[in-house]
């Protein structure tokens, strides 16, 4: 049994190979989900949730979503799933060290 967290990664690239616009999409998405935090973890003046973090993955702008978000707020989890689907974005799921862009 693995103790490594599982992540859902949304890449800023469509399945057709187009880059997602605007260029700050990852920061905007993570900002919307900033209130969702582990119990007892307070947010700072401006900070992202530790469950939803914008970063580069495999050389592409992405948002890394810890699947524990689903446990604390199922509607937020549905929101990120729908965002990826509606925008036809590439995604990956698994331990972060194994995530690669398809």
Backbone as a printed PyTorch tensor [residue, N CA C, xyz], in Angstrom:
tensor([[[  0.8320,  -1.1820,   0.0000],
         [  0.0000,   0.0000,   0.0000],
         [  0.8800,   1.2510,   0.0000]],

        [[  0.5960,   2.1690,  -0.8950],
         [  1.3830,   3.3880,  -1.0170],
         [  0.8430,   4.4790,  -0.1070]],

        [[  1.7480,   5.1850,   0.5660],
         [  1.3490,   6.3080,   1.3990],
         [  1.4380,   7.6300,   0.6400]],

        [[  1.8830,   7.5650,  -0.5950],
         [  2.0310,   8.7540,  -1.4230],
         [  0.6540,   9.2820,  -1.8200]],

        [[  0.4100,  10.6040,  -1.6580],
         [ -0.8830,  11.1550,  -2.0630],
         [ -1.1030,  10.9840,  -3.5720]],

        [[ -2.3590,  10.9420,  -3.9500],
         [ -2.7190,  10.8690,  -5.3620],
         [ -3.1800,  12.2510,  -5.8020]],

        [[ -2.8130,  12.6130,  -7.0060],
         [ -3.1210,  13.9370,  -7.5300],
         [ -3.8510,  13.8330,  -8.8560]],

        [[ -4.6630,  14.8490,  -9.1180],
         [ -5.3010,  15.0540, -10.4130],
         [ -4.6280,  16.2850, -10.9810]],

        [[ -4.0250,  16.1600, -12.1470],
         [ -3.3000,  17.2750, -12.7530],
         [ -4.0260,  17.7100, -14.0090]],

        [[ -4.2850,  19.0060, -14.0960],
         [ -4.8760,  19.5980, -15.2920],
         [ -3.7720,  20.3590, -16.0060]],

        [[ -3.4860,  19.9580, -17.2270],
         [ -2.4700,  20.6280, -18.0330],
         [ -3.0980,  21.7590, -18.8380]],

        [[ -2.3480,  22.8060, -19.0720],
         [ -2.8170,  23.9520, -19.8440],
         [ -2.7010,  23.7220, -21.3360]],

        [[ -3.0970,  22.5510, -21.7620],
         [ -3.0280,  22.1760, -23.1750],
         [ -4.2440,  21.3100, -23.4930]],

        [[ -4.9210,  21.6360, -24.5850],
         [ -6.0960,  20.8630, -24.9660],
         [ -5.6700,  19.5330, -25.5770]],

        [[ -6.6230,  18.6280, -25.6860],
         [ -6.3240,  17.3410, -26.3120],
         [ -5.9620,  17.5260, -27.7830]],

        [[ -6.3270,  18.6820, -28.3620],
         [ -5.9420,  18.9980, -29.7460],
         [ -4.5710,  19.6580, -29.8390]],

        [[ -3.9320,  19.9100, -28.6750],
         [ -2.5880,  20.4810, -28.6670],
         [ -2.5290,  21.9950, -28.5740]],

        [[ -3.6570,  22.6580, -28.3470],
         [ -3.6810,  24.1140, -28.2290],
         [ -3.4090,  24.5310, -26.7890]],

        [[ -2.7110,  25.6370, -26.6080],
         [ -2.4350,  26.1600, -25.2730],
         [ -3.6710,  26.8790, -24.7400]],

        [[ -3.9630,  26.6790, -23.4580],
         [ -5.1170,  27.3130, -22.8290],
         [ -4.8140,  28.7790, -22.5580]],

        [[ -5.7750,  29.6200, -22.8520],
         [ -5.6770,  31.0590, -22.5930],
         [ -6.7470,  31.4460, -21.6020]],

        [[ -6.5890,  32.4780, -20.8160],
         [ -5.4560,  33.3860, -20.7460],
         [ -4.2410,  32.7190, -20.0930]],

        [[ -3.1180,  33.3690, -20.1820],
         [ -1.8740,  32.7740, -19.6980],
         [ -1.8530,  32.5650, -18.1900]],

        [[ -2.6950,  33.2700, -17.4500],
         [ -2.7330,  33.1050, -15.9930],
         [ -3.8830,  32.2020, -15.5390]],

        [[ -4.3470,  31.3320, -16.4200],
         [ -5.4840,  30.4560, -16.1040],
         [ -5.2270,  29.6140, -14.8520]],

        [[ -4.0060,  29.1080, -14.6840],
         [ -3.7050,  28.2220, -13.5580],
         [ -3.8070,  28.9730, -12.2300]],

        [[ -3.3000,  30.1880, -12.1920],
         [ -3.3630,  30.9880, -10.9830],
         [ -4.8090,  31.3650, -10.6710]],

        [[ -5.5990,  31.6590, -11.7060],
         [ -7.0100,  31.9900, -11.5000],
         [ -7.7730,  30.7960, -10.9290]],

        [[ -7.5620,  29.6260, -11.5060],
         [ -8.2490,  28.4250, -11.0290],
         [ -7.8530,  28.1170,  -9.5860]],

        [[ -6.5640,  28.1620,  -9.2960],
         [ -6.1000,  27.9030,  -7.9300],
         [ -6.6240,  28.9670,  -6.9640]],

        [[ -6.7420,  30.2040,  -7.4220],
         [ -7.2590,  31.2720,  -6.5760],
         [ -8.7140,  31.0580,  -6.1840]],

        [[ -9.5150,  30.5640,  -7.1140],
         [-10.9190,  30.2830,  -6.8320],
         [-11.0420,  29.2200,  -5.7400]],

        [[-10.1140,  28.2760,  -5.7190],
         [-10.1720,  27.1610,  -4.7780],
         [ -9.3190,  27.3890,  -3.5260]],

        [[ -8.7830,  28.5860,  -3.3600],
         [ -7.9180,  28.8910,  -2.2160],
         [ -8.5670,  28.6620,  -0.8520]],

        [[ -9.8760,  28.8600,  -0.6950],
         [-10.4690,  28.6500,   0.6380],
         [-10.4760,  27.1990,   1.1240]],

        [[-10.3200,  26.2480,   0.2310],
         [-10.4190,  24.8410,   0.6130],
         [ -9.0630,  24.3450,   1.1000]],

        [[ -8.9670,  24.1840,   2.4220],
         [ -7.7110,  23.8520,   3.0830],
         [ -7.9360,  22.7310,   4.0850]],

        [[ -6.8550,  22.0690,   4.4770],
         [ -6.9860,  21.0790,   5.5500],
         [ -7.4700,  21.7580,   6.8320]],

        [[ -8.1540,  21.0110,   7.6630],
         [ -8.6290,  21.5470,   8.9400],
         [ -7.4530,  22.1100,   9.7360]],

        [[ -7.6380,  23.2970,  10.2740],
         [ -6.6110,  23.9090,  11.1040],
         [ -5.5520,  24.6760,  10.3520]],

        [[ -5.5930,  24.6970,   9.0130],
         [ -4.6050,  25.4270,   8.2190],
         [ -5.2290,  26.7410,   7.7740]],

        [[ -4.7310,  27.8250,   8.3090],
         [ -5.2410,  29.1440,   7.9570],
         [ -4.5330,  29.6620,   6.7200]],

        [[ -5.2470,  30.4250,   5.9380],
         [ -4.6540,  31.0530,   4.7610],
         [ -4.0160,  32.3720,   5.1190]],

        [[ -3.0380,  32.7630,   4.3630],
         [ -2.4010,  34.0560,   4.5680],
         [ -3.1320,  35.1280,   3.8000]],

        [[ -2.4980,  36.2790,   3.6720],
         [ -3.0910,  37.4010,   2.9460],
         [ -3.4480,  36.9620,   1.5300]],

        [[ -2.4940,  36.4320,   0.8310],
         [ -2.7180,  35.8960,  -0.5130],
         [ -1.9670,  34.5700,  -0.5820]],

        [[ -2.7160,  33.4870,  -0.6140],
         [ -2.0650,  32.1860,  -0.7070],
         [ -3.0110,  31.1750,  -1.3340]],

        [[ -2.4230,  30.1700,  -1.9560],
         [ -3.2030,  29.0980,  -2.5470],
         [ -3.4490,  28.0140,  -1.5100]],

        [[ -4.4850,  27.2480,  -1.7270],
         [ -4.7270,  26.0750,  -0.8990],
         [ -3.5930,  25.0780,  -1.1380]],

        [[ -3.1700,  24.3590,  -0.1110],
         [ -2.1640,  23.3170,  -0.3540],
         [ -2.7320,  22.1700,  -1.1880]],

        [[ -4.0450,  22.1390,  -1.3650],
         [ -4.6750,  21.1030,  -2.1830],
         [ -4.7550,  21.4480,  -3.6620]],

        [[ -4.5870,  22.7300,  -4.0150],
         [ -4.7350,  23.1600,  -5.4080],
         [ -3.6210,  24.1560,  -5.7080]],

        [[ -2.6010,  23.7000,  -6.4440],
         [ -1.4030,  24.5100,  -6.6260],
         [ -1.0420,  24.6270,  -8.1130]],

        [[ -0.8620,  25.8630,  -8.6100],
         [ -0.3770,  26.0280,  -9.9790],
         [  1.1250,  25.7530, -10.0270]],

        [[  1.5690,  25.0650, -11.0620],
         [  3.0050,  24.8070, -11.2300],
         [  3.2760,  24.2790, -12.6290]],

        [[  4.5430,  24.1310, -12.9450],
         [  4.9580,  23.5270, -14.2100],
         [  5.0850,  22.0180, -13.9820]],

        [[  4.4820,  21.2370, -14.8430],
         [  4.5990,  19.7840, -14.7860],
         [  4.9580,  19.3070, -16.1790]],

        [[  6.0650,  18.6090, -16.2860],
         [  6.5160,  18.0930, -17.5800],
         [  6.6330,  19.2170, -18.6070]],

        [[  7.0740,  20.3970, -18.1350],
         [  7.3180,  21.5350, -19.0200],
         [  6.0900,  22.3160, -19.4380]],

        [[  4.9340,  22.0390, -18.8300],
         [  3.6900,  22.7020, -19.2090],
         [  3.0440,  23.2980, -17.9630]],

        [[  2.4640,  24.5040, -18.1040],
         [  1.7210,  25.0940, -16.9990],
         [  0.5820,  24.1520, -16.6440]],

        [[  0.3900,  23.9370, -15.3530],
         [ -0.6200,  22.9920, -14.8910],
         [ -1.1400,  23.4100, -13.5290]],

        [[ -2.2320,  22.7590, -13.1210],
         [ -2.7340,  22.8830, -11.7610],
         [ -2.7240,  21.4810, -11.1750]],

        [[ -2.0830,  21.3450, -10.0220],
         [ -1.9760,  20.0540,  -9.3420],
         [ -2.9880,  20.0570,  -8.2040]],

        [[ -3.9150,  19.1000,  -8.2540],
         [ -4.9980,  19.0410,  -7.2800],
         [ -4.8660,  17.7610,  -6.4690]],

        [[ -4.6810,  17.9180,  -5.1760],
         [ -4.6110,  16.7880,  -4.2650],
         [ -6.0090,  16.1890,  -4.1660]],

        [[ -6.1240,  14.8710,  -4.3390],
         [ -7.4470,  14.2580,  -4.3360],
         [ -8.1240,  14.3060,  -2.9750]],

        [[ -7.4090,  14.7220,  -1.9370],
         [ -8.0470,  14.9260,  -0.6380],
         [ -9.0450,  16.0840,  -0.6830]],

        [[ -8.9480,  16.9420,  -1.7110],
         [ -9.9400,  18.0040,  -1.8990],
         [-11.3400,  17.4050,  -2.0100]],

        [[-11.4330,  16.2660,  -2.6650],
         [-12.7270,  15.5920,  -2.8480],
         [-13.3610,  15.2620,  -1.4940]],

        [[-12.5450,  14.9230,  -0.5020],
         [-13.0640,  14.5670,   0.8210],
         [-13.6110,  15.7740,   1.5820]],

        [[-12.9510,  16.9270,   1.4290],
         [-13.4000,  18.0860,   2.1970],
         [-14.4690,  18.8960,   1.4710]],

        [[-14.4950,  18.8360,   0.1220],
         [-15.5150,  19.5760,  -0.6190],
         [-15.7800,  18.9240,  -1.9790]],

        [[-16.7270,  17.9860,  -2.0120],
         [-17.0430,  17.2860,  -3.2640],
         [-17.4420,  18.2110,  -4.4120]],

        [[-18.0900,  19.3340,  -4.1200],
         [-18.4750,  20.2500,  -5.1930],
         [-17.2550,  20.9510,  -5.8070]],

        [[-16.2520,  21.2490,  -5.0110],
         [-15.0160,  21.8320,  -5.5450],
         [-14.3180,  20.8050,  -6.4400]],

        [[-14.3360,  19.5480,  -6.0060],
         [-13.7460,  18.4750,  -6.8140],
         [-14.4720,  18.3680,  -8.1580]],

        [[-15.8030,  18.4020,  -8.1180],
         [-16.5900,  18.3440,  -9.3610],
         [-16.2700,  19.5450, -10.2420]],

        [[-16.0780,  20.7060,  -9.6270],
         [-15.7530,  21.9160, -10.3720],
         [-14.4640,  21.7490, -11.1880]],

        [[-13.4040,  21.2230, -10.5680],
         [-12.1430,  21.0690, -11.3070],
         [-12.2550,  19.9940, -12.3770]],

        [[-12.9970,  18.9370, -12.0890],
         [-13.2120,  17.8860, -13.0970],
         [-13.9620,  18.4650, -14.3030]],

        [[-15.0300,  19.2180, -14.0270],
         [-15.8190,  19.8310, -15.0990],
         [-15.0150,  20.8660, -15.8740]],

        [[-14.1620,  21.6360, -15.1720],
         [-13.3180,  22.6290, -15.8360],
         [-12.4360,  21.9540, -16.8840]],

        [[-11.8070,  20.8630, -16.5070],
         [-10.9370,  20.1410, -17.4440],
         [-11.7380,  19.5820, -18.6140]],

        [[-12.8800,  18.9950, -18.3260],
         [-13.7200,  18.4050, -19.3690],
         [-14.2760,  19.4680, -20.3090]],

        [[-14.8300,  20.5370, -19.7570],
         [-15.4290,  21.6040, -20.5620],
         [-14.4170,  22.2630, -21.4900]],

        [[-13.1660,  22.3720, -21.0380],
         [-12.1230,  23.0140, -21.8440],
         [-11.3010,  22.0120, -22.6520]],

        [[-11.6810,  20.7350, -22.5940],
         [-11.0130,  19.6560, -23.3310],
         [ -9.5080,  19.6390, -23.0510]],

        [[ -9.1660,  19.7160, -21.7590],
         [ -7.7570,  19.7820, -21.3710],
         [ -7.1950,  18.4020, -21.0800]],

        [[ -5.9040,  18.2750, -21.3080],
         [ -5.2030,  17.0430, -20.9550],
         [ -5.1240,  16.9550, -19.4400]],

        [[ -5.2790,  15.7430, -18.9290],
         [ -5.2080,  15.5100, -17.4890],
         [ -4.4220,  14.2320, -17.2210]],

        [[ -4.0400,  14.0750, -15.9730],
         [ -3.3750,  12.8520, -15.5290],
         [ -3.7030,  12.6650, -14.0540]],

        [[ -3.6680,  11.4230, -13.6060],
         [ -3.9550,  11.1020, -12.2110],
         [ -2.9150,  10.1200, -11.7050]],

        [[ -2.4940,  10.3170, -10.4470],
         [ -1.5620,   9.3890,  -9.8260],
         [ -0.6450,  10.1020,  -8.8610]],

        [[  0.3470,   9.3800,  -8.3350],
         [  1.3590,  10.0320,  -7.5050],
         [  2.1010,  11.0730,  -8.3500]],

        [[  2.4210,  12.2090,  -7.7680],
         [  2.9960,  13.3170,  -8.5280],
         [  4.2680,  12.9320,  -9.2640]],

        [[  5.0960,  12.1140,  -8.6330],
         [  6.3680,  11.7500,  -9.2720],
         [  6.1940,  10.8910, -10.5210]],

        [[  4.9760,  10.3560, -10.7460],
         [  4.7360,   9.5260, -11.9300],
         [  3.9620,  10.2830, -13.0190]],

        [[  3.5140,  11.4970, -12.7410],
         [  2.6710,  12.2400, -13.6790],
         [  3.4960,  12.7240, -14.8680]],

        [[  2.9960,  12.4410, -16.0390],
         [  3.5890,  12.9200, -17.2950],
         [  2.4700,  13.4370, -18.1850]],

        [[  2.7930,  14.4130, -19.0000],
         [  1.8250,  14.9350, -19.9600],
         [  1.6870,  13.9280, -21.0940]],

        [[  0.4650,  13.6300, -21.4540],
         [  0.2080,  12.6480, -22.5240],
         [  0.5100,  13.2220, -23.8830]]])
